[in-house]
Coordinates of C-alpha atoms and ligand atoms in Angstrom, one line a residue:
X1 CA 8.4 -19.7 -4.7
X2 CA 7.8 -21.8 -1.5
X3 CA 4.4 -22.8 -0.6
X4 CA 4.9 -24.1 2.5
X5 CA 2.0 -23.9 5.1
X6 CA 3.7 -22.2 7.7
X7 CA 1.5 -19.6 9.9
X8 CA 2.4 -16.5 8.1
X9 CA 4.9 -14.5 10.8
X10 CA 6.4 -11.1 10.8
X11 CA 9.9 -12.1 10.6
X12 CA 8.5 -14.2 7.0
X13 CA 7.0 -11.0 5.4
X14 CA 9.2 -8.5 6.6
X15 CA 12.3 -10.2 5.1
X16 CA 10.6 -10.6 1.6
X17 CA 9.3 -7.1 2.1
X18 CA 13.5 -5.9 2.5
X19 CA 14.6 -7.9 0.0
X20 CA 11.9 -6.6 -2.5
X21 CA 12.7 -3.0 -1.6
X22 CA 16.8 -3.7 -2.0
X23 CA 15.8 -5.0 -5.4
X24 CA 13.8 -2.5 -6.7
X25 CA 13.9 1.2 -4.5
X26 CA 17.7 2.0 -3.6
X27 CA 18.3 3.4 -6.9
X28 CA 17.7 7.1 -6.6
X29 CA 19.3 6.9 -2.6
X30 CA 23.1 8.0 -3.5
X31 CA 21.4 10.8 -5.6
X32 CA 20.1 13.0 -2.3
X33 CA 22.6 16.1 -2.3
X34 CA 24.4 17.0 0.9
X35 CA 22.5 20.2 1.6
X36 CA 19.4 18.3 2.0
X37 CA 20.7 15.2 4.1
X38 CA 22.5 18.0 6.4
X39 CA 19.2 20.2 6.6
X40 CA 16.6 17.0 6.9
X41 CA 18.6 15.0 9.2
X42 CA 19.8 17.7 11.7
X43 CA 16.1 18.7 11.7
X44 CA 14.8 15.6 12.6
X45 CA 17.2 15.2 15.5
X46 CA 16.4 18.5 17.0
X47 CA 12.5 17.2 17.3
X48 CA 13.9 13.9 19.2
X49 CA 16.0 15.8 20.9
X50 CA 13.2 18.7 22.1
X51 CA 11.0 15.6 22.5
X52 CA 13.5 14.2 25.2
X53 CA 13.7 17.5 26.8
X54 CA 9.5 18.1 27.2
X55 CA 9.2 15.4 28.4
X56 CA 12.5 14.2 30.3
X57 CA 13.0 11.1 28.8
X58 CA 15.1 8.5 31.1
X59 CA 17.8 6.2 31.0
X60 CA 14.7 3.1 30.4
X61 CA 13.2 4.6 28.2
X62 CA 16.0 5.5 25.7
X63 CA 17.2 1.4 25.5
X64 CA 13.3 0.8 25.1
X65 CA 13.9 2.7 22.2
X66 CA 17.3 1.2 21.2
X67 CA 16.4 -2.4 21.6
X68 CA 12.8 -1.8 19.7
X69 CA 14.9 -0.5 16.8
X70 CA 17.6 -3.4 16.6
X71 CA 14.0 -5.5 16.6
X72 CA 12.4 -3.5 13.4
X73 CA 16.1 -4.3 11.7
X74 CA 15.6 -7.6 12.9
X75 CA 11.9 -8.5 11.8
X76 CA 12.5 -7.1 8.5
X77 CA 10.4 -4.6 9.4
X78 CA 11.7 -1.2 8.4
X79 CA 9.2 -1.3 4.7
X80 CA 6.2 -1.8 7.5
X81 CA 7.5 0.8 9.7
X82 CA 8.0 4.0 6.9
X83 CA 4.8 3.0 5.0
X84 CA 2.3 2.8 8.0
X85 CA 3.6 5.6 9.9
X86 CA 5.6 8.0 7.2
X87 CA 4.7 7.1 3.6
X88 CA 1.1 9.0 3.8
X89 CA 2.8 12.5 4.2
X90 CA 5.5 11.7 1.8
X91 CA 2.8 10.8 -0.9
X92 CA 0.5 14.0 0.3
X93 CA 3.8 16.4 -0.6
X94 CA 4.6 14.1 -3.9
X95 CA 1.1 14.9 -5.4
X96 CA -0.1 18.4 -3.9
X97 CA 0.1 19.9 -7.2
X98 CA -1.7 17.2 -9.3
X99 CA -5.1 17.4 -10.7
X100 CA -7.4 14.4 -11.9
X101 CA -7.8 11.3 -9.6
X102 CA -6.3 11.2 -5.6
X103 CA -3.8 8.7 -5.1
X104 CA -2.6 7.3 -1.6
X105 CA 0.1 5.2 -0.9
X106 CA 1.8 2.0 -2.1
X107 CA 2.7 0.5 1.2
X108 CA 5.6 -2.2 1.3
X109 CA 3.7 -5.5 -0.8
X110 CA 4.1 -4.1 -4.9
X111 CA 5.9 -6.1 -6.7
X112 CA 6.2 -5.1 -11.2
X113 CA 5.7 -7.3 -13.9
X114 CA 2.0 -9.2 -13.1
X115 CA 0.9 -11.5 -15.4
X116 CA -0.7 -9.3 -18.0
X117 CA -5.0 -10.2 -18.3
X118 CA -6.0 -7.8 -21.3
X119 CA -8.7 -5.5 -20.5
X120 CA -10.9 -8.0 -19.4
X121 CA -10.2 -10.8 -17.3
X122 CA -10.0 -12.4 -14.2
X123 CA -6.9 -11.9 -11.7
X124 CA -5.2 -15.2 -11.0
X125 CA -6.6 -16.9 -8.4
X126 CA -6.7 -20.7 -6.3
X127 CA -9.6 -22.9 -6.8
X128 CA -12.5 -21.9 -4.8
X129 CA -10.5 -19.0 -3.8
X130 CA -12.2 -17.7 -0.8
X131 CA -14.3 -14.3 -1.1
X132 CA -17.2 -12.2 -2.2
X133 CA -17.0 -12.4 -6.1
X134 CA -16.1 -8.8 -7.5
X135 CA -16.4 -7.8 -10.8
X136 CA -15.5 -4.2 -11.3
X137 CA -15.6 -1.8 -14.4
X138 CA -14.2 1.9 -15.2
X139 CA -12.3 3.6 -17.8
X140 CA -9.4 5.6 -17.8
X141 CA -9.6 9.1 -19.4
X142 CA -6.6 12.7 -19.2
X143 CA -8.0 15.5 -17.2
X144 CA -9.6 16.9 -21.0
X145 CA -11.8 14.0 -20.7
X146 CA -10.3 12.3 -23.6
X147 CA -10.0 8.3 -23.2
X148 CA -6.6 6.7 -22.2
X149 CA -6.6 3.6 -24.8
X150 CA -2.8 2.1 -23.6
X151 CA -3.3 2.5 -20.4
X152 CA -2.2 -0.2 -18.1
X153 CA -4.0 -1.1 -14.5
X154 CA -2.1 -3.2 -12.3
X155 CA -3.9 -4.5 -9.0
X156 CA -2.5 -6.5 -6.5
X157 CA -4.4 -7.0 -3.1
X158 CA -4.5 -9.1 0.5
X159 CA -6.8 -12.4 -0.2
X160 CA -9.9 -12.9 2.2
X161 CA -7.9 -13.7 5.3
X162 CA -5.6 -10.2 5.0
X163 CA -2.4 -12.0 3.3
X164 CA -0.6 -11.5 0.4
X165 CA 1.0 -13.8 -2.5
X166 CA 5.1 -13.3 -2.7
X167 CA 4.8 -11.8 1.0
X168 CA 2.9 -14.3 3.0
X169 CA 4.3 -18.1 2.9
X170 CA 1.9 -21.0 1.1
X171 CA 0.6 -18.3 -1.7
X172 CA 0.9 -19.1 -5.1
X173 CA 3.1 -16.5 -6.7
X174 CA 1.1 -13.8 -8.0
X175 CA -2.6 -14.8 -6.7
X176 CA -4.7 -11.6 -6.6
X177 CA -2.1 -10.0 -8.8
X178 CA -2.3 -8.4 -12.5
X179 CA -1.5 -6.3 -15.0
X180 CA -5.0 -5.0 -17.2
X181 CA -4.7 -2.7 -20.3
X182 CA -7.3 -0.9 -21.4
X183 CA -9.2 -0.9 -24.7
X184 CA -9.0 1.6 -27.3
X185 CA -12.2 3.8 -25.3
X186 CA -10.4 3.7 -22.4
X187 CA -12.9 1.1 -20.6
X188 CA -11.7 -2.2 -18.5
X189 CA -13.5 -4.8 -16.8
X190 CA -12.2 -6.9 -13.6
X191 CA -12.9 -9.9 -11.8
X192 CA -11.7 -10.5 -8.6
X193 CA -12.6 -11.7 -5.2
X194 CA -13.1 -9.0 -1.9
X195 CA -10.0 -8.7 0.2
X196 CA -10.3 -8.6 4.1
X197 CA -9.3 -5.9 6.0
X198 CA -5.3 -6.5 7.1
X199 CA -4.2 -6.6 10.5
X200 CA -0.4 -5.8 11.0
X201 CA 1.8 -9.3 12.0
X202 CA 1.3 -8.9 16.1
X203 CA 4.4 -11.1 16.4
X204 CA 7.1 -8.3 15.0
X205 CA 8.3 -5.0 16.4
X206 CA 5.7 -3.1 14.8
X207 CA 2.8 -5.0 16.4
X208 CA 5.1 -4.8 19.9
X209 CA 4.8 -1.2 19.6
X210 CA 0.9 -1.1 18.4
X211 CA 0.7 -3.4 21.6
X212 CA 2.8 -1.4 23.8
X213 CA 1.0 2.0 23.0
X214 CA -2.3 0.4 23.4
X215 CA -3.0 1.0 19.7
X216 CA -5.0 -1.1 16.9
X217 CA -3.3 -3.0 14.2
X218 CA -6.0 -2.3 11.5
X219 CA -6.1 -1.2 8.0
X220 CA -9.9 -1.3 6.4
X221 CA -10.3 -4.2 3.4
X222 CA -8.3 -2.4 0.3
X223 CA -7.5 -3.0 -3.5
X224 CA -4.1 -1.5 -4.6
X225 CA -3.5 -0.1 -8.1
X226 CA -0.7 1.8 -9.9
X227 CA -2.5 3.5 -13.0
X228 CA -0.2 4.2 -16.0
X229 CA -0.1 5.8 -19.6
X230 CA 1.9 7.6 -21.6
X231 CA 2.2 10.8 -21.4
X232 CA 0.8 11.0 -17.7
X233 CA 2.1 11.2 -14.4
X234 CA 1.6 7.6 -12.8
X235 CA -1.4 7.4 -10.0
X236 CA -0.8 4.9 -6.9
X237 CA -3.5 4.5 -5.2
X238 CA -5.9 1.9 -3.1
X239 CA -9.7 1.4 -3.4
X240 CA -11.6 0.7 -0.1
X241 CA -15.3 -0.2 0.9
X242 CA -17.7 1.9 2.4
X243 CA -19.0 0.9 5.9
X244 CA -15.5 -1.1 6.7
X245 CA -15.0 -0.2 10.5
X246 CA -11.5 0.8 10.0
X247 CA -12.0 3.6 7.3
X248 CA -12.0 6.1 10.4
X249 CA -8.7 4.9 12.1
X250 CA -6.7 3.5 9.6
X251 CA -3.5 2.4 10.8
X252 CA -1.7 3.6 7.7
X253 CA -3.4 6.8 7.5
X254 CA -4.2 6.8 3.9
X255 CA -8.0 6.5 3.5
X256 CA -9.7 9.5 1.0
X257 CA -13.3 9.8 0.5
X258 CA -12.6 9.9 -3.3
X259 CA -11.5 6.2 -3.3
X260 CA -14.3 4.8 -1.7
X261 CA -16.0 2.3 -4.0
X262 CA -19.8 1.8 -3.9
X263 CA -20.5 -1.8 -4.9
X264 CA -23.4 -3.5 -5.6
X265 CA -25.4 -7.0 -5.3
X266 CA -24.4 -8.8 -8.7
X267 CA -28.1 -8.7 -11.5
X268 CA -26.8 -12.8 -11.2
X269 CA -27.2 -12.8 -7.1
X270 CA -23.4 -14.1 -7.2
X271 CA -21.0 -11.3 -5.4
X272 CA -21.4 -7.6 -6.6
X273 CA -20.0 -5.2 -9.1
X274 CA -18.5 -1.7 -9.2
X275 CA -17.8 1.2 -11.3
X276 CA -14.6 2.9 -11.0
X277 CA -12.5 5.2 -13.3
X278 CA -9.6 7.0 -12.8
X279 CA -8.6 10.4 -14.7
X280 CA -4.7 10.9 -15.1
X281 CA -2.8 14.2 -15.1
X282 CA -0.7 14.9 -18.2
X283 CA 2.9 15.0 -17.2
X284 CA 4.0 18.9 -16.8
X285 CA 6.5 20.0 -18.4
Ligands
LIG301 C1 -0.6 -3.2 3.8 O1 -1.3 -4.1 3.1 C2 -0.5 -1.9 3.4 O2 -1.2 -1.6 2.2 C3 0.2 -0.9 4.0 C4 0.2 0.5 3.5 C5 0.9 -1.3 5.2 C6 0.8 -2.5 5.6 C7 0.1 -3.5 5.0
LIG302 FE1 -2.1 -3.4 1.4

């Protein structure tokens, strides 16, 4: 892993965000039948095409189009793209049915197999890493209320200038990244610092289309988790803090009220703590 102290760029993060999703998310591709590429596909054309015909779309503006895609190929941003814009409705269909805690989604910057802290510890972090000390605490119980003693917690979040380890160039590898267990109640505790809310690369095609449209690049200061245990249907989700100016308009789309945190001053006057806990659905069957 470089560390380098390049200013982070699009072109950077989007290539590391390709290659991590070649690596680890083509898998299940092949697997989509022929009826449903045939139905999905033709159905998505029609809308471009009925698009073009409201509202008589010229000659311009179809190579705008053309040359802003070769740029998203390009950039390495295609991960960027489908999670700001698509992933929210994908992950609202994926988990209508499921009760116990709202998820939202994982967005392109997951990557498995964090350094494991137990269920209490501190996430893995530079000296004097910068940020409001967080400490936060929860337990992890099945919709019966019974306590999920191996569950695991993983957390990876943007550091207090919006950039990500493994993603971002002159990180160490897995800073603000790790895998937490749970003890045999069910309960955790983590420390970790407060991320800043993350502002899309402006140098890429996505931030040439946010610029273009006369949009914002914001998504509000967030904690990712995927929640596991066995037995239970995996929750991905992301925690945010109330009063951020970009809960409202979140360029992602993938703000809930139910993951709102609602921390407090620290008793020690250093940072502030939380209470969070998560309740898993049992896997149907
Ligand atoms: C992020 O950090 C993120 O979580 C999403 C969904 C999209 C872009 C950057
Ligand atoms: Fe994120």
């Amino acid at each position: 892993m470089s560390t380098t102290h390049d200013a982070p760029t699009a072109a950077a993060s989007g290539a590391n965000a390709t290659e991590r999703f070649k690596s680890d998310k083509t898998s299940g591709v092949s697997a989509t039948p022929s009826e449903r590429v045939d139905l999905l596909v033709r159905e998505v054309l029609e809308a471009v095409h009925a698009t073009i015909r409201k509202h008589k779309v010229t000659y311009d503006e179809y190579n705008a189009l053309k040359s802003w895609l070769i740029g998203v190929g390009e950039d390495g941003e295609w991960p960027l793209f489908l999670d700001v814009w698509v992933e929210h409705v994908v992950e609202e269909v994926a988990t209508e049915h499921r009760e116990g805690n709202k998820g939202t989604i994982e967005g392109p910057y997951y990557v498995p197999g964090a350094p494991q802290r137990g269920a209490r510890g501190a996430v893995p972090m530079r000296n004097g890493e910068p940020g409001t000390p967080l400490v936060w605490s929860g337990r992890v119980t099945s919709t019966d209320g019974s306590a999920l003693g191996q569950a695991s917690i993983e957390l990876w979040h943007a550091d207090a200038h919006g950039l990500y380890s493994q993603f971002a160039p002159g990180i160490p590898e897995w800073n603000l990244r790790a895998t937490f267990s749970t003890d045999t109640d069910g309960t955790f505790e983590i420390t970790t610092v407060r991320p800043a809310p993350y502002q899309i690369p402006t140098d890429g095609a996505c931030g040439k289309l946010i610029a273009a449209a006369g949009w914002h690049a914001w998504r509000p200061a967030h904690l990712h988790v995927k929640v596991s245990a066995p037995g239970h249907e995996q929750l991905t989700a992301q925690l945010y803090f109330p009063g951020d100016e970009h809960n409202d308009d979140d360029i992602a789309s993938a703000v809930k009220p139910e993951l709102v945190l609602a921390p407090k001053p620290a008793g020690d006057g250093r940072g502030e703590t939380v209470s969070y806990d998560f309740v898993l659905a049992p896997v149907r069957n």
